[in-house]
Coordinates of C-alpha atoms in Angstrom, one line a residue:
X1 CA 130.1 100.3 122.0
X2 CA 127.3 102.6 121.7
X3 CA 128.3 105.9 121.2
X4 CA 124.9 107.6 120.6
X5 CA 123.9 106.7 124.4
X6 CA 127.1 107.8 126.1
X7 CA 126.3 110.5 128.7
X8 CA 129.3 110.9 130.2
X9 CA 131.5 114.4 130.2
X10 CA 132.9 113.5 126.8
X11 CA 131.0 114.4 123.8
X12 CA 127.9 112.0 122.1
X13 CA 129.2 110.9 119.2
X14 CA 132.6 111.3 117.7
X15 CA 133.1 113.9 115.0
X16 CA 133.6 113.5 111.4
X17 CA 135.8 115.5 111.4
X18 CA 138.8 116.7 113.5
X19 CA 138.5 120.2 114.9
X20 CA 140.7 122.8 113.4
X21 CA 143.4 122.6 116.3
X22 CA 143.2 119.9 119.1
X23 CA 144.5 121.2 122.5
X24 CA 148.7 120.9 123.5
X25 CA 150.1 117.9 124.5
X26 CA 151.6 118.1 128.6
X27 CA 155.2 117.1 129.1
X28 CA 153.4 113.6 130.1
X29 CA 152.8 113.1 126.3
X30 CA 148.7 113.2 126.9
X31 CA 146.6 115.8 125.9
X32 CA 144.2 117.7 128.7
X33 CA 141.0 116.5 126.9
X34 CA 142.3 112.9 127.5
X35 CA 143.3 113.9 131.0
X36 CA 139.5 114.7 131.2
X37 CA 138.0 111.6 129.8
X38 CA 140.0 109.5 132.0
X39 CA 139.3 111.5 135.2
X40 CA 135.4 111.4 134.6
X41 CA 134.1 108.4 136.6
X42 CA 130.3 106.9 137.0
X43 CA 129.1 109.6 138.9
X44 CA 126.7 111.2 136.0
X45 CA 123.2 109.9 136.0
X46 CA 123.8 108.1 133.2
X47 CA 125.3 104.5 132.3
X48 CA 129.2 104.1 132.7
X49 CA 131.3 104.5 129.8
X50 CA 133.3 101.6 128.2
X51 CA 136.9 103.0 127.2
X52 CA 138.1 102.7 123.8
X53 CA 140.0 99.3 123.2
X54 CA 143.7 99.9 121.9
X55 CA 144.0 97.4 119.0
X56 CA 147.8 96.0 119.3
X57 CA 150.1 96.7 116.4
X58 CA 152.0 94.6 114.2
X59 CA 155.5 93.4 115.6
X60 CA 158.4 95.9 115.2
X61 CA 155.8 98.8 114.9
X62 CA 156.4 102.1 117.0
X63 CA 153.4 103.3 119.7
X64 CA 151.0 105.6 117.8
X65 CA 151.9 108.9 119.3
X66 CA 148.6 110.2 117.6
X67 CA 146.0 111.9 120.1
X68 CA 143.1 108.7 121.5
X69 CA 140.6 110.7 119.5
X70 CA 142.9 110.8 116.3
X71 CA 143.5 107.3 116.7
X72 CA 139.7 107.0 116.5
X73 CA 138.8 108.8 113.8
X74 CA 139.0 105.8 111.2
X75 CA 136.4 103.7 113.6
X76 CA 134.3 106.5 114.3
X77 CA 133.7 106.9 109.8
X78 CA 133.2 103.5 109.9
X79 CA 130.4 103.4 112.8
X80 CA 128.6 106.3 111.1
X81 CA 128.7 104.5 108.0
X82 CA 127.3 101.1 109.3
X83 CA 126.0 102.4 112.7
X84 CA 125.2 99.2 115.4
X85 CA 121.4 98.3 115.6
X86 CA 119.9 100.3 118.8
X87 CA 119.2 98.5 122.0
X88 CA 115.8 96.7 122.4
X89 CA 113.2 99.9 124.0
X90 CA 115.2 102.7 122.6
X91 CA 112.7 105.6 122.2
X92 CA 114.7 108.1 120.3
X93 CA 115.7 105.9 117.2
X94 CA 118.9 107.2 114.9
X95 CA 118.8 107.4 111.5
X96 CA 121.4 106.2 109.5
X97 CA 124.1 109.3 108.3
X98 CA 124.6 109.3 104.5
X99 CA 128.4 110.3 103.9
X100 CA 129.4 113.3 102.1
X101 CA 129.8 113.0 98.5
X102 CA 127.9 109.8 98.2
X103 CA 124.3 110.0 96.0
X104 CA 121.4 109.2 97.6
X105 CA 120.3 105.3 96.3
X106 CA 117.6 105.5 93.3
X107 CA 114.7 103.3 93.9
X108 CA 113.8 101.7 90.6
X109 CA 111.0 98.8 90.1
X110 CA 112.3 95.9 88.7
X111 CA 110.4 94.1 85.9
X112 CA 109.0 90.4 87.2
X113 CA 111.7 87.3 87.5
X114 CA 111.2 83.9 85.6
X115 CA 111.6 80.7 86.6
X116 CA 114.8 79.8 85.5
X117 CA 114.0 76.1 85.2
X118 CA 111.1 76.6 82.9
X119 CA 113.0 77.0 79.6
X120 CA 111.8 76.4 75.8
X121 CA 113.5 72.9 74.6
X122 CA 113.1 70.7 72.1
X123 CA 110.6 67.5 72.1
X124 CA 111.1 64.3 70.8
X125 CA 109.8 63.1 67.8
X126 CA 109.9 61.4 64.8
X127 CA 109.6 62.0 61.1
X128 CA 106.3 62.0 59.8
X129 CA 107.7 59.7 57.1
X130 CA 108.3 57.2 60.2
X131 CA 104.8 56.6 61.0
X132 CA 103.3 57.0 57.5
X133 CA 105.7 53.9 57.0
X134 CA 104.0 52.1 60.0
X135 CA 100.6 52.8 59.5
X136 CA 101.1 51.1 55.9
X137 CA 102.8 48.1 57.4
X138 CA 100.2 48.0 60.0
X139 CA 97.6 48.3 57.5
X140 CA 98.9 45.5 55.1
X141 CA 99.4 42.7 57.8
X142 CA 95.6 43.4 59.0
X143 CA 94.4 42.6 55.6
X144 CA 97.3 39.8 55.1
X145 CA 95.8 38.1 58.2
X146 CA 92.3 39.1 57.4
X147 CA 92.7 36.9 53.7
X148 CA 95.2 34.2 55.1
X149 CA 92.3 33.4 57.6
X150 CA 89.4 33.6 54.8
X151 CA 87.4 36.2 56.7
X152 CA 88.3 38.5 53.2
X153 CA 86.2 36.8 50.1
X154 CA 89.2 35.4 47.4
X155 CA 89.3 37.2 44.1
X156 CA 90.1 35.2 41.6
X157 CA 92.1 37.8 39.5
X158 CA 94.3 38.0 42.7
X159 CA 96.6 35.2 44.0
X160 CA 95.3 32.9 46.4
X161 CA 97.1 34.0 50.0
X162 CA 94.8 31.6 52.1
X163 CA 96.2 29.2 54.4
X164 CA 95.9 25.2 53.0
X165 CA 93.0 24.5 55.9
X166 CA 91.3 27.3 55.0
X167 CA 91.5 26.9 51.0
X168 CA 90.5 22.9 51.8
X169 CA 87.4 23.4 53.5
X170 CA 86.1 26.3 52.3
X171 CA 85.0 28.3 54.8
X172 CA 86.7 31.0 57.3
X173 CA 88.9 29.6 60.7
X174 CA 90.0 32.5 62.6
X175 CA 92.7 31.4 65.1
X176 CA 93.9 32.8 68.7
X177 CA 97.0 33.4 66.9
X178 CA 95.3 35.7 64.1
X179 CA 93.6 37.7 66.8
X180 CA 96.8 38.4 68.1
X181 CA 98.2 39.6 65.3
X182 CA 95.3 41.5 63.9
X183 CA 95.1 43.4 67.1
X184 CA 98.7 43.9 67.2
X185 CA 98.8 45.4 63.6
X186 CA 95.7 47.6 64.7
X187 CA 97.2 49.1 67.8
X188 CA 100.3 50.0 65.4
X189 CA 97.7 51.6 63.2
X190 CA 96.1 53.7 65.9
X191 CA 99.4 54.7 67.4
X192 CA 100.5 55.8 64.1
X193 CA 97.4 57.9 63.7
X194 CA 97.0 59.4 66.8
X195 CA 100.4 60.6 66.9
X196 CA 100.8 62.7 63.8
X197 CA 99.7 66.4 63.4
X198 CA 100.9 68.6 60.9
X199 CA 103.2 72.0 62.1
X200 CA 102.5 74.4 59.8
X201 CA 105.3 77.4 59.4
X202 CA 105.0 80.0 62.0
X203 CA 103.5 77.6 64.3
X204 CA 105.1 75.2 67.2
X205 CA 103.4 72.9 69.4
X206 CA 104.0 73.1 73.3
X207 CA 103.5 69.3 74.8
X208 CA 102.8 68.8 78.1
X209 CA 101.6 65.5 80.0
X210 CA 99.8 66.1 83.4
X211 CA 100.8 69.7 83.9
X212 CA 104.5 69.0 82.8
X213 CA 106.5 70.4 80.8
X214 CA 107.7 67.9 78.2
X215 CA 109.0 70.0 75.1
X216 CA 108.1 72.3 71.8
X217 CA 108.1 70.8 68.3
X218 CA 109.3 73.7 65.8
X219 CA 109.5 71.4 63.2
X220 CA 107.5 72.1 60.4
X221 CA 105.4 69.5 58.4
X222 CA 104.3 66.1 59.3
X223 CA 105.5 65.5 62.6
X224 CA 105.1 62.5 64.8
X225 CA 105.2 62.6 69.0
X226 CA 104.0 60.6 71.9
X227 CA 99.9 60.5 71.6
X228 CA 99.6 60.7 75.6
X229 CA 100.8 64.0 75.4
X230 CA 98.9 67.0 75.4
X231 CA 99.8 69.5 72.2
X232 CA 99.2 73.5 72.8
X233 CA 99.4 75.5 69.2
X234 CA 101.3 79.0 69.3
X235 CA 101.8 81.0 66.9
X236 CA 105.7 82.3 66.7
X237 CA 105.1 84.4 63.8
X238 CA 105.8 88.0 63.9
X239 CA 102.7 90.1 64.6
X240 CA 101.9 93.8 65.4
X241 CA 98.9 95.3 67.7
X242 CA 97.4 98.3 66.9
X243 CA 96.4 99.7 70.8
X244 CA 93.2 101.3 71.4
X245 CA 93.2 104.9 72.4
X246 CA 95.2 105.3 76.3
X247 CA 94.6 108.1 78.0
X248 CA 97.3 108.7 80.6
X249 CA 99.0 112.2 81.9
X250 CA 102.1 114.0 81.2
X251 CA 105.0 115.5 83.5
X252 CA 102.8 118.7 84.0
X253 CA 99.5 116.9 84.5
X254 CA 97.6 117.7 81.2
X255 CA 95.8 114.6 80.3
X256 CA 97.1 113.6 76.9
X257 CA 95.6 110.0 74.7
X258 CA 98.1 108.0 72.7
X259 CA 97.8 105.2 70.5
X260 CA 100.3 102.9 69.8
X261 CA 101.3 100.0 67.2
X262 CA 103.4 97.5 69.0
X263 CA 105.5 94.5 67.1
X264 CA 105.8 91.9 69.1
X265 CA 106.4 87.5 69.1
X266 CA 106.5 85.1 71.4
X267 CA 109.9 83.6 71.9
X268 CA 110.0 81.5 74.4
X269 CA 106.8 79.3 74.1
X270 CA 107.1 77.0 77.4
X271 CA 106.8 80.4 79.3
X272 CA 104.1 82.0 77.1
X273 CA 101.8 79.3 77.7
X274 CA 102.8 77.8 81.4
X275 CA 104.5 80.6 83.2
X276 CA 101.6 83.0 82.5
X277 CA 97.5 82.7 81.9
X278 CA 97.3 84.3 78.8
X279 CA 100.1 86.1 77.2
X280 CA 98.0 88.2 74.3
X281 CA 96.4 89.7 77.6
X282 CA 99.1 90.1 80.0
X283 CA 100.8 92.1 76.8
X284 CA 97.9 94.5 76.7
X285 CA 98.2 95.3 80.6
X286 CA 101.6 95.7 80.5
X287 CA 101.6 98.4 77.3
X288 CA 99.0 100.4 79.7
X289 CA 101.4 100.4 82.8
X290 CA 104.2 101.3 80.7
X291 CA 103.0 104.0 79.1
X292 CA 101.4 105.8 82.2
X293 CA 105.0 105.5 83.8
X294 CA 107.2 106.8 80.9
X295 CA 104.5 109.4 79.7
X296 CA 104.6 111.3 83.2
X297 CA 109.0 111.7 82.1
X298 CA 108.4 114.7 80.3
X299 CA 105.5 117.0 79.3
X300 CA 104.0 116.6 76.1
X301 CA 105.2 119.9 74.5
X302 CA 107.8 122.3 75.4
X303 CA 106.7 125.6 74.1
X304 CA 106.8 128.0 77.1
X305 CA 109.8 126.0 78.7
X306 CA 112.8 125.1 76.4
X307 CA 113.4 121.4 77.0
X308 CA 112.5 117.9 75.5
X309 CA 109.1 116.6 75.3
X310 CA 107.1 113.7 74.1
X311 CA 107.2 114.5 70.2
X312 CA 110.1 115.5 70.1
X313 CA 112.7 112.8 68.5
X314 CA 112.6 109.0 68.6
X315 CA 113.0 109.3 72.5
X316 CA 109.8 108.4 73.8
X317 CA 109.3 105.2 71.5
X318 CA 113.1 104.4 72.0
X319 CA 112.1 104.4 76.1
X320 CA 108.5 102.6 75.6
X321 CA 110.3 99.4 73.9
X322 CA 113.0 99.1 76.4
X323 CA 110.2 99.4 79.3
X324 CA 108.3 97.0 77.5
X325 CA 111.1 94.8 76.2
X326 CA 112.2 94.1 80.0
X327 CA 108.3 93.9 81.3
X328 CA 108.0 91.0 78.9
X329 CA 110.7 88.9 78.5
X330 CA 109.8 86.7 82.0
X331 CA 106.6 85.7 80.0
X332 CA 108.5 84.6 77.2
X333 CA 107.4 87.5 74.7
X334 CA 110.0 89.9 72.7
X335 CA 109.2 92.9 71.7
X336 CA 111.0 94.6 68.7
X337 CA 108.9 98.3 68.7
X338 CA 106.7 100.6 70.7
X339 CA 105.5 103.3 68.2
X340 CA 103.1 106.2 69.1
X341 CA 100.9 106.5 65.9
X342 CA 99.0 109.4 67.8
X343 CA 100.1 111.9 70.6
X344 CA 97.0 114.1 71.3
X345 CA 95.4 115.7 74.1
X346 CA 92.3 114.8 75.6
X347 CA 89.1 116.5 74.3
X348 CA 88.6 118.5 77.6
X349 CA 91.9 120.7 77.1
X350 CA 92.5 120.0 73.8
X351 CA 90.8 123.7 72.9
X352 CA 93.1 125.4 75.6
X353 CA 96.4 123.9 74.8
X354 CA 95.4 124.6 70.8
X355 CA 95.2 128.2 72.3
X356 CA 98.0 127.9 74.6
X357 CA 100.5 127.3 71.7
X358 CA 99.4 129.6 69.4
X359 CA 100.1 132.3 72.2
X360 CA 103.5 130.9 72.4
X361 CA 104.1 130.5 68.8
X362 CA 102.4 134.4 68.2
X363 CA 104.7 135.9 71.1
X364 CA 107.8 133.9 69.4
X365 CA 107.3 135.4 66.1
X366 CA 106.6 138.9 67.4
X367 CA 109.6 139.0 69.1
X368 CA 111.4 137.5 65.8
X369 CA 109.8 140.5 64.2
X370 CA 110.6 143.0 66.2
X371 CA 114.1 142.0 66.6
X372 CA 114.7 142.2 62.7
X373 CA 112.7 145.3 62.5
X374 CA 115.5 146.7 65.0
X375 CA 118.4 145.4 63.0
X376 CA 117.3 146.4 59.5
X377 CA 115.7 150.0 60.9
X378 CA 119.8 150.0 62.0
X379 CA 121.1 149.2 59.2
X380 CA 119.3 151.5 57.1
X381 CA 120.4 154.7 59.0
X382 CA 124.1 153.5 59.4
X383 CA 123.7 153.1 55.1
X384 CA 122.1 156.6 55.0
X385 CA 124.7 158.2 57.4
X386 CA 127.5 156.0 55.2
X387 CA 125.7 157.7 51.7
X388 CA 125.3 160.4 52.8
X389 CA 128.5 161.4 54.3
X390 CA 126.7 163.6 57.0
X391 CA 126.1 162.2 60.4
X392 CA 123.1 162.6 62.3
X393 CA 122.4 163.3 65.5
X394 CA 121.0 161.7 68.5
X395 CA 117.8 163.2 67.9
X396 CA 117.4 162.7 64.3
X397 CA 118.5 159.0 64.6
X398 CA 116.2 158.2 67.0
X399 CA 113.3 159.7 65.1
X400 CA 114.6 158.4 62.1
X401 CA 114.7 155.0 63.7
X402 CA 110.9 155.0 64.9
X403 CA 109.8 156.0 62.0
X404 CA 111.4 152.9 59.9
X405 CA 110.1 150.9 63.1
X406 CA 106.7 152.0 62.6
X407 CA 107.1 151.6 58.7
X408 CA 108.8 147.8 59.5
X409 CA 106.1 146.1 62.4
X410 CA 102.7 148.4 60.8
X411 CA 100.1 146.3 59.2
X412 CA 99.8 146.5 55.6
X413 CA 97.3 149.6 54.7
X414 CA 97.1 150.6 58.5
X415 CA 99.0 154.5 58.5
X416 CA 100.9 154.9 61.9
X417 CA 101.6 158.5 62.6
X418 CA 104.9 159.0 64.7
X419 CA 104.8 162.4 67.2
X420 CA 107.2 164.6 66.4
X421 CA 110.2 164.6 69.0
X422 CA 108.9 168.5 70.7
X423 CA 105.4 166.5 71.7
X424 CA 107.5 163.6 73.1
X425 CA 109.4 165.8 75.1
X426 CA 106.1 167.4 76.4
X427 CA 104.5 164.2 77.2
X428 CA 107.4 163.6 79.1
X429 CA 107.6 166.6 81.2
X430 CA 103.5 166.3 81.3
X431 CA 102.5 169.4 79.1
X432 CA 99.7 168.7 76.6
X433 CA 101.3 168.1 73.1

């Protein structure tokens, strides 16, 4: 039912609220407004009404002597909190009522998502031990078939390996069988070679084969892995960036430059190297956009309004490594610290905010000033009245008072002269003193 297009005697929408008294019920047990709303037929101009449905009870349960109207008051909170999408042409579109007491939603941007199914894993591989082993096994039956066969002259201080044919006649007879084997023992040879590199610490190698993900060797030393596969270096070690000189705004608008020293490491190497182009880069971008967004927060000092700022506390390095942390971490980087080394501003208003805050910080100390001045000019009369035993009067004390003022806020060698309290009184009533 669309209540927002009823045009009927009734009213357009139902209330949120129940009036302050609904009208007497008749002897009948209806109310007159319901007499009304019953009575009101398609006459209007506008499209008939659709009466409200009555919902049947549960067994056993007593009518619901309640008013139509009361009856509706739980379906007419929930329509204005989920209203029904408006007919197809509507001109006048309604916009969706907020209810009382509930906070507006806060739009936040959330940092990019991963793909969960590229994750760092292990690859498989062998000792480097392993294929040391083979490539001197390999190595040894090349040269055993390599003497059996004659092709390798006999030393006579060796012992004499070569086959009875060969030792009989002379000469060399390589065989189909020796080729075999000779070019068996040298593809174990290359395999062995071409499979080993050497991980040194800090370092992993991510090993993909066609574009596919097929692992990361951690292990450090020599390691041996499948020679079709492709090996990527990246370094896990912990390392720190020194930013160049950003020049972003405040809360207020003053254009302030910061420099920062971020310590960062790549933890997740399948993502640092497939999920993004180049990691050290998309870093560098990513401390620029944070840093505009959490430097507008607050201003950069807070000298004529009380309130936090940028320097003030570990706040604003606290927020730039979460920011960052969570910007990150779907490229497979961590982040440990955001710190500004230097919060300036820029050279075009540096001069005026330099001025700016020595105003505030001159117009502080004056008013520091003069509030001692008051208490101790105060004090010292309430002592000489106390030492004195004699109290003064109102006039006295007040020129007493300015006098000690005077003596209290004066520059050093500069002589203040007070007027005496009969000029005062004549400057007030504007005769010449």
């Amino acid at each position: 039912m669309d209540v927002t297009r009823d045009s009927s005697q009734r009213p357009d929408h139902l209330p949120k609220a129940l009036p302050p008294a609904l009208p007497e019920r008749s002897a009948s047990g209806s109310s007159p407004l319901a007499k009304v709303l019953r009575t009101s037929g398609p006459a209007d101009s506008g499209p008939p009404t659709t009466p409200l449905a009555v919902l049947p009870g549960p067994a056993g349960s007593s009518a619901d002597p309640r008013d139509p109207l009361e009856a509706a008051e739980p379906a007419a909170r929930t329509v204005q909190a989920a209203p029904p999408p408006l007919p197809v042409g509507d001109p006048f579109p309604v916009a969706e009522a907020v209810p009382a007491g509930m906070p507006a939603a806060a739009t936040s941007r959330r940092p990019p998502r991963a793909d969960q199914a590229l994750r760092e894993r292990n690859a498989a591989g062998l000792p480097g031990w392993v294929a040391l082993l083979a490539l001197l096994l390999g190595t040894a039956a090349v040269l055993l078939v390599l003497v059996r066969d004659g092709v390798v002259p006999h030393w006579d201080a060796l012992p004499d390996l070569r086959a009875d044919a060969v030792r009989a006649s002379g000469r060399a007879e390589v065989t189909t069988r020796s080729v075999a084997a000779v070019t068996a023992a040298g593809l174990l040879v290359v395999l062995a070679l071409a499979g080993l590199l050497a991980n040194a610490g800090g370092e992993t190698r991510v090993l993909t084969r066609w574009g596919r993900y097929r692992g990361t060797v951690r292990r450090t030393g020599l390691v041996w892995v499948n020679p079709l596969l492709r090996r990527r270096r990246v370094d896990v070690r912990l390392r720190h960036w020194r930013s160049e000189p950003a020049k972003v705004v405040d809360r207020t608008g003053t254009p302030i430059v910061v420099r920062l020293l971020i310590v960062w490491r790549v933890k997740d190497t399948a993502r640092a190297v497939l999920a993004i182009e180049d990691h050290e880069s998309y870093l560098r971008e990513q401390v620029q956009a944070v840093l505009t967004r959490t430097a507008s927060i607050l201003p950069c000092d807070s000298n004529a309004a009380p309130g936090p700022a940028l320097r003030d506390g570990q706040w604003f390095a606290d927020e730039l490594t979460r920011a960052l942390a969570a910007e990150v971490a779907p490229a497979g980087l961590e982040v440990y610290s955001a710190q500004p080394l230097a919060l300036d501003y820029a050279p075009e208003v540096a001069e005026s905010m330099r001025r700016r805050r020595l105003a505030d910080l001159d117009a502080g100390l004056r008013t520091v000033l003069v509030d001692d001045a008051v208490e101790a000019a105060a004090l010292a009369v309430r002592r000489l009245e106390r030492a004195t035993a004699h109290e003064l009067d109102e006039a006295a004390r007040s020129a007493l008072m300015e006098h000690l003022l005077v003596a209290f806020v004066a520059p050093a060698g500069v002589a203040a002269s007070v007027p005496p309290p009969a000029a005062r009184a004549g400057r007030k009533e504007g005769r010449p003193a």
